[in-house]
mmCIF file of C-alpha atoms and ligand atoms in Angstrom:
data_model
loop_
_atom_site.group_PDB
_atom_site.id
_atom_site.type_symbol
_atom_site.label_atom_id
_atom_site.label_comp_id
_atom_site.label_asym_id
_atom_site.label_seq_id
_atom_site.Cartn_x
_atom_site.Cartn_y
_atom_site.Cartn_z
ATOM 1 C CA MET A 621 0.020 0.052 0.031
ATOM 2 C CA LYS A 622 1.476 3.302 -1.020
ATOM 3 C CA ILE A 623 1.215 6.064 1.594
ATOM 4 C CA VAL A 624 2.220 9.669 1.160
ATOM 5 C CA LEU A 625 3.997 11.034 4.335
ATOM 6 C CA ALA A 626 2.937 14.695 4.591
ATOM 7 C CA THR A 627 6.114 16.361 6.138
ATOM 8 C CA LYS A 628 8.961 18.362 4.886
ATOM 9 C CA ASN A 629 10.822 17.496 8.103
ATOM 10 C CA LYS A 630 13.626 15.138 7.010
ATOM 11 C CA GLY A 631 14.284 13.926 10.662
ATOM 12 C CA LYS A 632 10.700 12.721 11.119
ATOM 13 C CA ALA A 633 10.612 11.340 7.572
ATOM 14 C CA ALA A 634 13.691 9.107 8.363
ATOM 15 C CA GLU A 635 12.076 8.026 11.720
ATOM 16 C CA PHE A 636 8.863 7.088 10.029
ATOM 17 C CA ALA A 637 10.740 5.151 7.279
ATOM 18 C CA SER A 638 12.858 3.363 9.819
ATOM 19 C CA ILE A 639 10.034 2.357 12.068
ATOM 20 C CA LEU A 640 7.539 1.240 9.291
ATOM 21 C CA GLY A 641 10.213 -0.627 7.375
ATOM 22 C CA ASP A 642 8.836 -2.507 4.461
ATOM 23 C CA LYS A 643 5.264 -2.582 5.603
ATOM 24 C CA PHE A 644 4.390 0.447 3.676
ATOM 25 C CA GLU A 645 5.541 1.824 0.435
ATOM 26 C CA LEU A 646 6.191 5.380 1.922
ATOM 27 C CA ILE A 647 6.578 8.204 -0.465
ATOM 28 C CA THR A 648 7.412 11.779 0.638
ATOM 29 C CA GLN A 649 5.417 14.779 0.046
ATOM 30 C CA ALA A 650 7.936 16.150 -2.409
ATOM 31 C CA GLU A 651 7.862 12.761 -4.394
ATOM 32 C CA SER A 652 3.968 13.059 -4.446
ATOM 33 C CA GLY A 653 4.624 16.394 -6.432
ATOM 34 C CA ILE A 654 3.092 18.636 -3.783
ATOM 35 C CA THR A 655 5.262 21.621 -2.588
ATOM 36 C CA GLU A 656 2.555 23.529 -0.547
ATOM 37 C CA SER A 657 1.573 22.348 2.874
ATOM 38 C CA ALA A 658 -1.646 22.876 4.895
ATOM 39 C CA GLU A 659 -1.885 25.834 7.375
ATOM 40 C CA GLU A 660 -1.593 24.447 10.821
ATOM 41 C CA ASN A 661 -4.372 26.479 12.339
ATOM 42 C CA GLY A 662 -6.022 23.858 14.460
ATOM 43 C CA THR A 663 -6.055 24.184 18.271
ATOM 44 C CA THR A 664 -5.324 20.432 18.942
ATOM 45 C CA TYR A 665 -2.571 18.045 17.783
ATOM 46 C CA ALA A 666 -5.425 15.692 16.290
ATOM 47 C CA GLU A 667 -6.948 18.656 14.372
ATOM 48 C CA ASN A 668 -3.539 19.697 12.892
ATOM 49 C CA SER A 669 -2.592 16.119 11.921
ATOM 50 C CA ARG A 670 -5.927 15.742 10.177
ATOM 51 C CA LEU A 671 -5.530 19.116 8.315
ATOM 52 C CA LYS A 672 -2.019 18.219 7.045
ATOM 53 C CA ALA A 673 -3.052 14.726 5.868
ATOM 54 C CA LYS A 674 -6.375 15.917 4.181
ATOM 55 C CA PHE A 675 -4.635 18.683 2.484
ATOM 56 C CA ILE A 676 -2.327 16.278 0.542
ATOM 57 C CA PHE A 677 -4.953 13.555 0.076
ATOM 58 C CA GLU A 678 -7.300 15.964 -1.645
ATOM 59 C CA LYS A 679 -4.500 17.003 -4.075
ATOM 60 C CA THR A 680 -3.202 13.443 -4.868
ATOM 61 C CA GLY A 681 -5.994 11.017 -4.105
ATOM 62 C CA LEU A 682 -3.460 8.875 -2.403
ATOM 63 C CA PRO A 683 -3.562 7.643 1.247
ATOM 64 C CA THR A 684 -1.855 10.260 3.245
ATOM 65 C CA MET A 685 -0.302 10.145 6.721
ATOM 66 C CA ALA A 686 0.542 13.305 8.715
ATOM 67 C CA ASP A 687 1.740 13.738 12.256
ATOM 68 C CA ASP A 688 1.510 16.752 14.652
ATOM 69 C CA SER A 689 3.424 16.647 17.759
ATOM 70 C CA GLY A 690 4.571 18.780 20.676
ATOM 71 C CA LEU A 691 6.381 19.020 24.008
ATOM 72 C CA GLU A 692 4.316 19.473 27.264
ATOM 73 C CA CYS A 693 6.128 20.543 30.409
ATOM 74 C CA ASP A 694 4.496 20.131 33.835
ATOM 75 C CA ALA A 695 5.924 23.300 35.249
ATOM 76 C CA LEU A 696 4.466 25.213 32.346
ATOM 77 C CA ASP A 697 0.927 23.649 32.736
ATOM 78 C CA GLY A 698 1.400 21.808 29.484
ATOM 79 C CA ALA A 699 3.006 24.545 27.348
ATOM 80 C CA PRO A 700 4.388 24.847 24.727
ATOM 81 C CA GLY A 701 1.950 22.019 23.518
ATOM 82 C CA VAL A 702 0.404 22.663 20.035
ATOM 83 C CA TYR A 703 2.654 25.773 19.878
ATOM 84 C CA THR A 704 5.935 23.734 20.298
ATOM 85 C CA ALA A 705 7.238 24.475 16.788
ATOM 86 C CA ARG A 706 6.619 28.240 17.222
ATOM 87 C CA PHE A 707 7.675 28.547 20.919
ATOM 88 C CA ALA A 708 10.317 31.115 20.202
ATOM 89 C CA GLY A 709 7.945 33.231 17.918
ATOM 90 C CA GLU A 710 7.826 33.983 14.250
ATOM 91 C CA GLY A 711 10.867 32.373 12.533
ATOM 92 C CA ALA A 712 11.774 30.176 15.458
ATOM 93 C CA THR A 713 14.382 27.601 14.824
ATOM 94 C CA ASP A 714 15.191 24.486 16.864
ATOM 95 C CA SER A 715 17.972 26.507 18.425
ATOM 96 C CA THR A 716 15.911 29.513 19.517
ATOM 97 C CA ASN A 717 13.075 27.324 20.756
ATOM 98 C CA ILE A 718 15.548 25.333 22.930
ATOM 99 C CA ASP A 719 16.948 28.707 24.210
ATOM 100 C CA LYS A 720 13.558 29.750 25.066
ATOM 101 C CA LEU A 721 12.731 26.632 26.846
ATOM 102 C CA LEU A 722 15.818 26.595 28.883
ATOM 103 C CA ALA A 723 15.126 30.186 29.913
ATOM 104 C CA VAL A 724 11.587 29.780 31.061
ATOM 105 C CA LEU A 725 12.448 26.758 32.983
ATOM 106 C CA ASP A 726 15.517 28.282 34.547
ATOM 107 C CA GLU A 727 13.992 28.744 37.969
ATOM 108 C CA GLU A 728 11.865 25.464 37.753
ATOM 109 C CA GLU A 729 12.842 22.498 39.742
ATOM 110 C CA ASN A 730 10.082 20.418 38.189
ATOM 111 C CA ARG A 731 11.678 19.420 34.853
ATOM 112 C CA LYS A 732 9.001 16.696 33.947
ATOM 113 C CA ALA A 733 7.750 16.805 30.480
ATOM 114 C CA ARG A 734 6.445 14.435 27.630
ATOM 115 C CA PHE A 735 6.501 14.396 23.912
ATOM 116 C CA VAL A 736 3.141 13.726 22.328
ATOM 117 C CA ALA A 737 2.464 12.667 18.876
ATOM 118 C CA HIS A 738 -0.712 12.321 16.969
ATOM 119 C CA ILE A 739 -1.003 10.670 13.524
ATOM 120 C CA THR A 740 -3.873 10.884 11.025
ATOM 121 C CA LEU A 741 -4.036 8.713 8.071
ATOM 122 C CA VAL A 742 -6.665 9.964 5.484
ATOM 123 C CA MET A 743 -7.740 7.725 2.628
ATOM 124 C CA GLU A 744 -10.771 7.223 0.379
ATOM 125 C CA ASN A 745 -13.235 5.588 2.770
ATOM 126 C CA TYR A 746 -11.399 5.747 6.244
ATOM 127 C CA GLU A 747 -9.563 8.095 8.580
ATOM 128 C CA ILE A 748 -7.690 6.564 11.278
ATOM 129 C CA HIS A 749 -6.234 8.527 14.212
ATOM 130 C CA CYS A 750 -3.664 7.463 16.726
ATOM 131 C CA GLU A 751 -1.599 8.889 19.436
ATOM 132 C CA GLY A 752 1.601 8.171 21.399
ATOM 133 C CA THR A 753 3.571 9.685 24.270
ATOM 134 C CA LEU A 754 7.109 9.729 25.489
ATOM 135 C CA ASP A 755 7.721 10.786 29.285
ATOM 136 C CA GLY A 756 10.985 12.335 30.343
ATOM 137 C CA GLU A 757 12.581 15.521 31.763
ATOM 138 C CA ILE A 758 14.211 18.609 30.453
ATOM 139 C CA THR A 759 18.042 19.192 31.005
ATOM 140 C CA ARG A 760 19.688 22.354 32.169
ATOM 141 C CA GLY A 761 21.816 22.498 28.874
ATOM 142 C CA ARG A 762 22.122 20.888 25.526
ATOM 143 C CA ARG A 763 23.704 17.553 25.223
ATOM 144 C CA GLY A 764 24.303 15.452 22.099
ATOM 145 C CA THR A 765 23.971 16.071 18.273
ATOM 146 C CA ASN A 766 21.641 13.312 16.878
ATOM 147 C CA GLY A 767 17.936 13.746 16.031
ATOM 148 C CA PHE A 768 16.261 17.152 15.742
ATOM 149 C CA GLY A 769 14.045 19.715 17.495
ATOM 150 C CA TYR A 770 14.246 19.430 21.314
ATOM 151 C CA ASP A 771 16.165 16.195 21.320
ATOM 152 C CA PRO A 772 19.401 17.794 22.887
ATOM 153 C CA VAL A 773 17.399 18.890 25.956
ATOM 154 C CA PHE A 774 14.983 15.847 26.646
ATOM 155 C CA ILE A 775 15.984 12.749 28.659
ATOM 156 C CA PRO A 776 13.408 9.934 28.297
ATOM 157 C CA GLU A 777 12.374 8.258 31.588
ATOM 158 C CA GLY A 778 14.568 5.359 32.409
ATOM 159 C CA TYR A 779 17.750 6.782 30.579
ATOM 160 C CA ASP A 780 20.495 9.014 31.572
ATOM 161 C CA LYS A 781 21.121 10.471 28.097
ATOM 162 C CA THR A 782 19.203 13.021 26.060
ATOM 163 C CA LEU A 783 17.544 11.881 22.929
ATOM 164 C CA ALA A 784 20.281 13.500 20.911
ATOM 165 C CA GLU A 785 22.911 11.438 22.714
ATOM 166 C CA LEU A 786 21.126 8.166 21.983
ATOM 167 C CA ASP A 787 21.483 6.272 18.801
ATOM 168 C CA ASP A 788 18.585 6.635 16.274
ATOM 169 C CA GLU A 789 17.559 2.912 16.680
ATOM 170 C CA VAL A 790 17.162 3.591 20.496
ATOM 171 C CA LYS A 791 15.225 6.681 19.912
ATOM 172 C CA ASN A 792 12.956 5.054 17.255
ATOM 173 C CA SER A 793 12.228 2.212 19.553
ATOM 174 C CA ILE A 794 10.835 4.327 22.407
ATOM 175 C CA SER A 795 9.558 7.503 20.535
ATOM 176 C CA HIS A 796 6.113 9.026 20.819
ATOM 177 C CA ARG A 797 5.762 8.573 17.066
ATOM 178 C CA ARG A 798 6.675 4.902 17.278
ATOM 179 C CA LYS A 799 3.863 4.257 19.703
ATOM 180 C CA ALA A 800 1.501 6.117 17.633
ATOM 181 C CA ILE A 801 2.565 4.401 14.374
ATOM 182 C CA GLU A 802 2.380 0.991 16.000
ATOM 183 C CA LYS A 803 -1.172 1.719 16.791
ATOM 184 C CA MET A 804 -1.793 2.698 13.234
ATOM 185 C CA GLN A 805 -0.354 -0.595 11.921
ATOM 186 C CA LYS A 806 -2.552 -2.449 14.349
ATOM 187 C CA ALA A 807 -5.656 -0.422 13.260
ATOM 188 C CA LEU A 808 -4.808 -1.072 9.606
ATOM 189 C CA SER A 809 -4.299 -4.748 10.053
ATOM 190 C CA ASP A 810 -7.601 -4.975 12.038
ATOM 191 C CA LEU A 811 -9.299 -3.393 8.897
ATOM 192 C CA ASN A 812 -7.602 -6.132 6.771
ATOM 193 C CA LEU A 813 -6.215 -3.697 4.407
ATOM 194 C CA ASN A 814 -3.302 -5.834 3.503
ATOM 195 C CA VAL A 815 -0.650 -3.880 5.449
HETATM 196 P P1 IMP B 1351 5.354 19.592 14.239
HETATM 197 O O1 IMP B 1351 4.660 18.250 14.695
HETATM 198 O O2 IMP B 1351 6.063 19.294 12.997
HETATM 199 O O3 IMP B 1351 4.350 20.823 14.178
HETATM 200 O O4 IMP B 1351 6.488 19.883 15.325
HETATM 201 C C1 IMP B 1351 6.169 20.106 16.701
HETATM 202 C C2 IMP B 1351 7.422 20.486 17.420
HETATM 203 O O5 IMP B 1351 7.784 19.591 18.286
HETATM 204 C C3 IMP B 1351 8.689 20.830 16.524
HETATM 205 O O6 IMP B 1351 9.390 22.006 17.263
HETATM 206 C C4 IMP B 1351 9.541 19.630 16.617
HETATM 207 O O7 IMP B 1351 10.862 20.034 16.504
HETATM 208 C C5 IMP B 1351 9.177 19.220 18.126
HETATM 209 N N1 IMP B 1351 9.351 17.740 18.181
HETATM 210 C C6 IMP B 1351 8.380 16.786 17.724
HETATM 211 N N2 IMP B 1351 8.947 15.664 17.851
HETATM 212 C C7 IMP B 1351 10.108 15.618 18.349
HETATM 213 C C8 IMP B 1351 11.133 14.725 18.743
HETATM 214 O O8 IMP B 1351 10.972 13.543 18.565
HETATM 215 N N3 IMP B 1351 12.271 15.241 19.137
HETATM 216 C C9 IMP B 1351 12.482 16.581 19.275
HETATM 217 N N4 IMP B 1351 11.535 17.538 19.027
HETATM 218 C C10 IMP B 1351 10.411 17.078 18.489
#
């Protein structure tokens, strides 16, 4: 089954590919010939992941999977949440987002946080929606160079290294996206769609 992955984020695309292996014939958004992306103006991860998937599905007619994810910090009452990618404001980069996170948590003893991922698959007659989480804590400084986003400042529960210090295989075996994608695979096989 051919599925378009509606993301331009190379880190995420690689993570999806390595998790899904040969179970899906994944093609990137670029390979599907679509250069524009949906506006992420939803107020929940579920809404945003559906908007992104539906946008590409309507243009290509191909089953399309999209994710929306974020980081939730207990000391910030769940922020930055759906605004994680834009935490440092207009034109935010991974680096400016991390700077802001470390600054706002500077005085906080409670470093508990979690990554949350929602994935929606939109196809002709079905929509499937799944979610996954990864609990952990925020460091007081950057460590490691692997991965993307907030990986250098996030230590998953049960580990003493940041996601950016862990090998990709380890991150991909525990990640919020992995948990969501595994639920997606199960949902698809329950539907007997030959996946
Ligand atoms: P979006 O899902 O592409 O909108 O991204 C949400 C935000 O969460 C971005 O700033 C990502 O960098 C960040 N993010 C999502 N998943 C991860 C992850 O696995 N590691 C680090 N940052 C992540």
